[in-house]
Tab-separated table of N, CA and C in Angstrom:
chain	number	residue	atom	x	y	z
M	28	MET	N	-10.349	13.921	16.328
M	28	MET	CA	-9.622	12.359	17.242
M	28	MET	C	-8.919	12.535	18.385
M	29	SER	N	-9.087	12.018	19.755
M	29	SER	CA	-8.670	12.280	20.743
M	29	SER	C	-7.266	12.232	20.806
M	30	HIS	N	-6.672	12.238	22.130
M	30	HIS	CA	-5.489	12.113	22.706
M	30	HIS	C	-4.708	10.823	21.873
M	31	GLN	N	-5.451	9.902	22.969
M	31	GLN	CA	-5.679	8.260	22.722
M	31	GLN	C	-6.214	7.681	21.249
M	32	GLU	N	-6.529	8.116	20.144
M	32	GLU	CA	-6.861	7.681	19.389
M	32	GLU	C	-5.240	7.460	18.133
M	33	VAL	N	-4.946	9.448	18.308
M	33	VAL	CA	-4.219	9.460	17.232
M	33	VAL	C	-2.990	8.341	18.044
M	34	ILE	N	-2.857	8.777	19.200
M	34	ILE	CA	-1.645	7.402	19.234
M	34	ILE	C	-1.790	6.001	19.721
M	35	ALA	N	-3.300	5.858	19.520
M	35	ALA	CA	-3.204	4.759	18.495
M	35	ALA	C	-3.307	4.050	16.777
M	36	GLN	N	-3.148	4.633	16.592
M	36	GLN	CA	-3.270	5.063	14.944
M	36	GLN	C	-1.698	5.416	14.480
M	37	LEU	N	-0.860	6.232	14.840
M	37	LEU	CA	0.398	5.859	14.930
M	37	LEU	C	1.350	5.221	15.491
M	38	ARG	N	0.663	3.787	16.519
M	38	ARG	CA	0.992	2.560	16.552
M	38	ARG	C	0.738	1.790	15.874
M	39	LYS	N	-0.353	2.020	14.875
M	39	LYS	CA	-0.200	1.169	13.671
M	39	LYS	C	-0.431	1.113	12.126
M	40	LEU	N	0.424	2.904	12.234
M	40	LEU	CA	1.111	3.335	11.085
M	40	LEU	C	2.563	2.701	11.333
M	41	VAL	N	3.266	2.720	12.508
M	41	VAL	CA	4.450	2.986	13.230
M	41	VAL	C	4.698	1.042	13.137
M	42	TRP	N	3.667	-0.021	13.483
M	42	TRP	CA	3.895	-1.073	12.860
M	42	TRP	C	3.949	-1.183	11.116
M	43	ARG	N	2.924	-0.658	10.574
M	43	ARG	CA	2.876	-1.015	9.992
M	43	ARG	C	4.179	-0.174	8.541
M	44	LEU	N	4.438	0.783	8.554
M	44	LEU	CA	6.455	1.414	8.623
M	44	LEU	C	7.658	0.157	8.388
M	45	ARG	N	6.688	-0.023	9.532
M	45	ARG	CA	8.979	-1.237	10.060
M	45	ARG	C	7.632	-2.647	8.982
M	46	TRP	N	6.642	-3.465	8.552
M	46	TRP	CA	6.818	-4.527	7.412
M	46	TRP	C	6.738	-3.981	6.243
M	47	LEU	N	6.386	-2.526	5.900
M	47	LEU	CA	6.599	-1.375	4.207
M	47	LEU	C	8.518	-1.427	4.111
M	48	ASN	N	8.700	-1.654	4.844
M	48	ASN	CA	10.629	-1.432	4.890
M	48	ASN	C	11.162	-3.101	4.537
M	49	VAL	N	10.710	-4.246	5.598
M	49	VAL	CA	10.603	-4.905	4.975
M	49	VAL	C	10.298	-5.730	3.860
M	50	LEU	N	9.418	-5.471	3.791
M	50	LEU	CA	8.335	-6.034	1.684
M	50	LEU	C	9.317	-4.984	1.083
M	51	GLN	N	9.536	-3.759	1.232
M	51	GLN	CA	10.219	-3.339	-0.410
M	51	GLN	C	11.299	-3.591	-0.311
M	52	LEU	N	12.207	-4.037	0.287
M	52	LEU	CA	13.272	-5.360	0.216
M	52	LEU	C	13.106	-6.192	-1.033
M	53	LEU	N	11.849	-6.878	-1.061
M	53	LEU	CA	11.794	-8.022	-2.188
M	53	LEU	C	11.478	-7.074	-3.373
M	54	PRO	N	11.001	-6.164	-3.524
M	54	PRO	CA	10.927	-4.836	-5.044
M	54	PRO	C	12.582	-4.730	-5.481
M	55	ASP	N	12.968	-4.578	-4.408
M	55	ASP	CA	14.251	-4.038	-4.456
M	55	ASP	C	15.568	-4.514	-5.006
M	56	THR	N	14.887	-6.109	-4.426
M	56	THR	CA	16.062	-6.786	-5.001
M	56	THR	C	15.444	-7.525	-6.359
M	57	LEU	N	13.778	-7.752	-6.319
M	57	LEU	CA	13.623	-8.019	-7.655
M	57	LEU	C	14.125	-7.067	-9.186
M	58	LEU	N	14.141	-6.410	-9.558
M	58	LEU	CA	14.157	-5.301	-9.681
M	58	LEU	C	16.357	-4.899	-9.955
M	59	VAL	N	16.669	-5.223	-9.003
M	59	VAL	CA	18.301	-5.386	-9.420
M	59	VAL	C	18.800	-6.155	-10.127
M	60	TYR	N	18.093	-7.471	-9.637
M	60	TYR	CA	18.473	-8.656	-9.980
M	60	TYR	C	17.963	-8.765	-12.070
M	61	SER	N	16.842	-7.992	-12.224
M	61	SER	CA	16.325	-7.804	-13.424
M	61	SER	C	17.697	-7.641	-14.122
M	62	ILE	N	17.710	-6.028	-13.777
M	62	ILE	CA	18.149	-5.231	-14.301
M	62	ILE	C	20.073	-5.658	-14.624
M	63	ILE	N	20.569	-6.212	-13.743
M	63	ILE	CA	22.291	-7.017	-13.864
M	63	ILE	C	22.445	-8.276	-14.782
M	64	GLN	N	20.894	-8.849	-14.911
M	64	GLN	CA	20.439	-9.774	-16.193
M	64	GLN	C	20.330	-9.610	-17.369
M	65	LEU	N	19.705	-8.132	-17.493
M	65	LEU	CA	19.745	-7.167	-18.439
M	65	LEU	C	20.857	-7.256	-19.424
M	66	ALA	N	21.549	-6.463	-17.779
M	66	ALA	CA	23.238	-5.905	-18.855
M	66	ALA	C	23.621	-6.934	-19.132
M	67	PHE	N	24.268	-8.267	-17.981
M	67	PHE	CA	24.639	-8.952	-18.543
M	67	PHE	C	24.221	-9.795	-19.927
M	68	SER	N	23.031	-9.907	-20.608
M	68	SER	CA	22.896	-11.141	-21.337
M	68	SER	C	22.969	-10.285	-22.760
M	69	GLY	N	22.425	-11.321	-24.001
M	69	GLY	CA	22.140	-11.389	-25.283
M	69	GLY	C	20.662	-11.345	-25.337
M	70	GLN	N	20.171	-11.513	-26.428
M	70	GLN	CA	18.982	-11.726	-26.996
M	70	GLN	C	18.349	-12.544	-25.916
M	71	LEU	N	17.917	-13.641	-25.183
M	71	LEU	CA	17.994	-14.018	-24.126
M	71	LEU	C	18.405	-13.931	-23.266
M	72	VAL	N	16.990	-13.847	-22.741
M	72	VAL	CA	17.185	-13.512	-20.710
M	72	VAL	C	17.017	-14.146	-19.855
M	73	THR	N	17.728	-15.510	-19.393
M	73	THR	CA	17.300	-15.573	-18.078
M	73	THR	C	16.420	-15.237	-16.688
M	74	LEU	N	15.662	-14.748	-16.426
M	74	LEU	CA	15.284	-14.418	-15.267
M	74	LEU	C	13.986	-15.729	-14.076
M	75	PHE	N	14.456	-16.301	-12.835
M	75	PHE	CA	14.997	-17.353	-12.626
M	75	PHE	C	14.114	-18.567	-13.453
M	76	ASN	N	15.191	-18.998	-13.968
M	76	ASN	CA	15.084	-20.190	-14.143
M	76	ASN	C	13.956	-20.225	-15.900
M	77	ALA	N	13.522	-19.084	-16.470
M	77	ALA	CA	12.554	-19.341	-17.117
M	77	ALA	C	12.992	-18.160	-18.106
M	78	THR	N	13.378	-18.738	-19.591
M	78	THR	CA	14.090	-17.769	-20.257
M	78	THR	C	12.861	-16.707	-20.871
M	79	PHE	N	13.711	-15.570	-21.280
M	79	PHE	CA	12.627	-14.504	-22.392
M	79	PHE	C	13.504	-13.725	-23.195
M	80	ASN	N	12.615	-13.755	-24.650
M	80	ASN	CA	13.805	-12.834	-25.200
M	80	ASN	C	14.264	-11.049	-24.639
M	81	ARG	N	14.828	-10.662	-25.037
M	81	ARG	CA	15.162	-8.971	-24.444
M	81	ARG	C	13.560	-7.913	-24.785
M	82	ARG	N	13.267	-8.190	-25.366
M	82	ARG	CA	11.593	-7.679	-24.545
M	82	ARG	C	10.904	-7.727	-23.475
M	83	GLU	N	10.613	-9.154	-23.402
M	83	GLU	CA	9.625	-9.735	-22.833
M	83	GLU	C	10.741	-9.090	-21.606
M	84	ALA	N	11.977	-9.418	-21.301
M	84	ALA	CA	12.366	-9.002	-20.533
M	84	ALA	C	12.837	-7.838	-19.433
M	85	ILE	N	12.688	-7.278	-21.037
M	85	ILE	CA	12.334	-5.520	-20.007
M	85	ILE	C	11.306	-5.609	-19.519
M	86	LEU	N	10.186	-5.690	-19.683
M	86	LEU	CA	8.982	-6.012	-19.893
M	86	LEU	C	8.675	-6.273	-18.165
M	87	VAL	N	9.396	-7.598	-17.978
M	87	VAL	CA	9.356	-7.711	-16.347
M	87	VAL	C	9.868	-6.744	-15.507
M	88	THR	N	10.714	-6.367	-16.410
M	88	THR	CA	11.343	-5.369	-15.628
M	88	THR	C	10.330	-3.910	-14.620
M	89	VAL	N	10.709	-3.613	-15.907
M	89	VAL	CA	9.685	-2.172	-15.723
M	89	VAL	C	8.173	-2.731	-14.504
M	90	MET	N	8.269	-3.964	-14.853
M	90	MET	CA	6.417	-4.282	-13.780
M	90	MET	C	7.099	-4.757	-12.530
M	91	PHE	N	8.758	-4.810	-12.342
M	91	PHE	CA	9.541	-5.266	-10.838
M	91	PHE	C	9.773	-3.314	-10.440
M	92	ALA	N	9.388	-3.142	-11.952
M	92	ALA	CA	10.190	-1.179	-11.386
M	92	ALA	C	8.945	-0.714	-10.767
M	93	LEU	N	7.910	-0.735	-11.180
M	93	LEU	CA	6.238	-0.382	-10.902
M	93	LEU	C	5.652	-1.050	-9.709
M	94	ILE	N	5.891	-1.881	-8.952
M	94	ILE	CA	6.001	-2.611	-7.817
M	94	ILE	C	6.565	-1.408	-7.119
M	95	ASP	N	7.885	-1.631	-6.892
M	95	ASP	CA	8.647	-1.055	-6.274
M	95	ASP	C	8.447	0.480	-6.127
M	96	ILE	N	8.050	1.572	-7.272
M	96	ILE	CA	7.218	2.587	-6.552
M	96	ILE	C	6.353	2.759	-6.151
M	97	CYS	N	5.143	1.156	-6.583
M	97	CYS	CA	3.821	1.472	-5.612
M	97	CYS	C	4.310	1.367	-4.164
M	98	VAL	N	5.008	0.673	-4.150
M	98	VAL	CA	5.397	-0.009	-2.456
M	98	VAL	C	6.402	1.881	-2.028
M	99	THR	N	7.029	2.368	-2.587
M	99	THR	CA	7.487	3.775	-2.675
M	99	THR	C	6.346	4.398	-2.121
M	100	ALA	N	4.951	4.676	-2.918
M	100	ALA	CA	4.311	5.264	-2.767
M	100	ALA	C	3.877	5.396	-1.210
M	101	ILE	N	3.482	3.929	-1.465
M	101	ILE	CA	2.634	3.432	0.549
M	101	ILE	C	3.554	4.023	1.312
M	102	ARG	N	4.663	4.310	1.305
M	102	ARG	CA	5.581	4.067	2.346
M	102	ARG	C	5.399	5.833	2.691
M	103	TYR	N	5.509	6.505	1.275
M	103	TYR	CA	5.517	7.955	1.895
M	103	TYR	C	4.108	8.561	2.014
M	104	ASN	N	2.931	8.243	1.664
M	104	ASN	CA	1.845	8.312	2.413
M	104	ASN	C	2.014	8.192	3.550
M	105	ASP	N	2.326	6.866	4.012
M	105	ASP	CA	2.866	6.489	5.543
M	105	ASP	C	3.323	7.829	6.360
M	106	ARG	N	4.202	8.631	5.708
M	106	ARG	CA	4.979	9.053	6.414
M	106	ARG	C	3.818	10.412	6.623
M	107	VAL	N	3.390	11.089	6.165
M	107	VAL	CA	2.874	12.124	5.256
M	107	VAL	C	1.474	12.014	6.730
M	108	SER	N	0.639	10.779	6.658
M	108	SER	CA	0.260	11.012	7.437
M	108	SER	C	0.475	10.881	8.809
M	109	GLY	N	1.753	10.351	9.137
M	109	GLY	CA	2.542	10.212	10.522
M	109	GLY	C	2.682	11.615	10.776
M	110	LYS	N	3.561	12.514	10.719
M	110	LYS	CA	3.562	13.578	10.290
M	110	LYS	C	2.067	14.671	10.853
M	111	ARG	N	0.655	14.114	10.503
M	111	ARG	CA	0.252	14.037	9.810
M	111	ARG	C	-0.335	14.325	12.460
M	112	LEU	N	-0.340	13.125	12.139
M	112	LEU	CA	-0.661	12.445	13.764
M	112	LEU	C	0.126	13.060	14.015
M	113	ILE	N	1.378	13.616	13.874
M	113	ILE	CA	2.084	13.885	15.396
M	113	ILE	C	1.983	15.154	15.103
M	114	SER	N	1.370	16.425	14.689
M	114	SER	CA	1.165	17.206	14.399
M	114	SER	C	-0.664	17.853	15.175
M	115	GLN	N	-0.831	16.881	15.748
M	115	GLN	CA	-2.267	17.307	16.524
M	115	GLN	C	-1.755	16.636	17.051
M	116	LEU	N	-0.732	16.113	17.625
M	116	LEU	CA	-0.766	15.996	19.653
M	116	LEU	C	-0.304	17.416	19.848
M	117	THR	N	-1.517	17.586	21.107
M	117	THR	CA	-0.949	18.385	21.948
M	117	THR	C	-0.978	18.774	23.868
M	118	GLY	N	0.083	19.688	24.237
M	118	GLY	CA	0.746	19.018	25.770
M	118	GLY	C	1.623	18.102	25.479
M	119	ARG	N	1.672	17.776	27.485
M	119	ARG	CA	2.313	16.897	27.837
M	119	ARG	C	2.187	15.762	27.260
M	120	LEU	N	3.571	15.278	27.100
M	120	LEU	CA	3.441	13.343	26.313
M	120	LEU	C	4.271	12.353	27.151
M	121	THR	N	3.606	11.504	27.283
M	121	THR	CA	4.695	10.405	28.167
M	121	THR	C	5.181	10.204	27.541
M	122	THR	N	6.161	9.066	28.303
M	122	THR	CA	7.355	8.682	28.305
M	122	THR	C	6.955	8.024	26.747
M	123	PRO	N	6.376	6.788	27.209
M	123	PRO	CA	6.036	5.581	25.708
M	123	PRO	C	5.400	6.770	24.968
M	124	GLU	N	5.118	7.932	24.623
M	124	GLU	CA	4.252	8.504	23.546
M	124	GLU	C	5.851	9.301	22.890
M	125	VAL	N	6.450	9.544	23.813
M	125	VAL	CA	7.819	10.532	23.180
M	125	VAL	C	9.074	9.162	21.913
M	126	ASP	N	8.525	7.802	22.928
M	126	ASP	CA	9.296	7.262	22.453
M	126	ASP	C	8.856	6.626	20.783
M	127	LEU	N	7.383	6.804	20.985
M	127	LEU	CA	6.725	5.739	20.349
M	127	LEU	C	6.793	6.973	18.715
M	128	ILE	N	7.559	8.329	18.935
M	128	ILE	CA	6.969	9.339	17.285
M	128	ILE	C	8.848	9.363	17.408
M	129	LYS	N	9.810	8.600	18.319
M	129	LYS	CA	10.900	8.669	18.361
M	129	LYS	C	11.477	7.471	17.274
M	130	ARG	N	10.179	6.486	17.548
M	130	ARG	CA	10.695	5.459	16.590
M	130	ARG	C	9.774	5.088	14.809
M	131	PHE	N	8.596	6.350	15.077
M	131	PHE	CA	8.086	6.383	13.720
M	131	PHE	C	9.006	7.394	13.189
M	132	GLU	N	9.788	8.619	13.383
M	132	GLU	CA	11.362	9.460	12.848
M	132	GLU	C	11.679	8.409	13.312
M	133	ARG	N	12.189	7.281	13.144
M	133	ARG	CA	13.393	6.253	12.659
M	133	ARG	C	13.095	5.907	11.600
M	134	LEU	N	11.755	5.378	11.280
M	134	LEU	CA	11.718	4.175	10.297
M	134	LEU	C	11.810	5.459	9.254
M	135	LYS	N	11.847	7.112	8.950
M	135	LYS	CA	11.841	7.871	7.573
M	135	LYS	C	12.819	7.235	6.707
């Protein structure tokens, strides 16, 4: 890949990582909410105004955990891809390119 292609890919990756960081809040919140509801409920657990028996509520919580793990894995893969892209950059970098790399490193 040329230098400009690497920078363009890195820009897309930084944008995607920003959105994934925001998106990560949703499954994290759902998981914490469902764990708290499970911890403080009896045989019947209310999640989002729907009543589940304990077993079904545990299955819903496991699904939230799987979604959370998937988003985390996507973020990890994007960080690895970004590191590979940065390692392909050679020569002197312009100030905007250095700023882009710094933005990527802050998103870790």
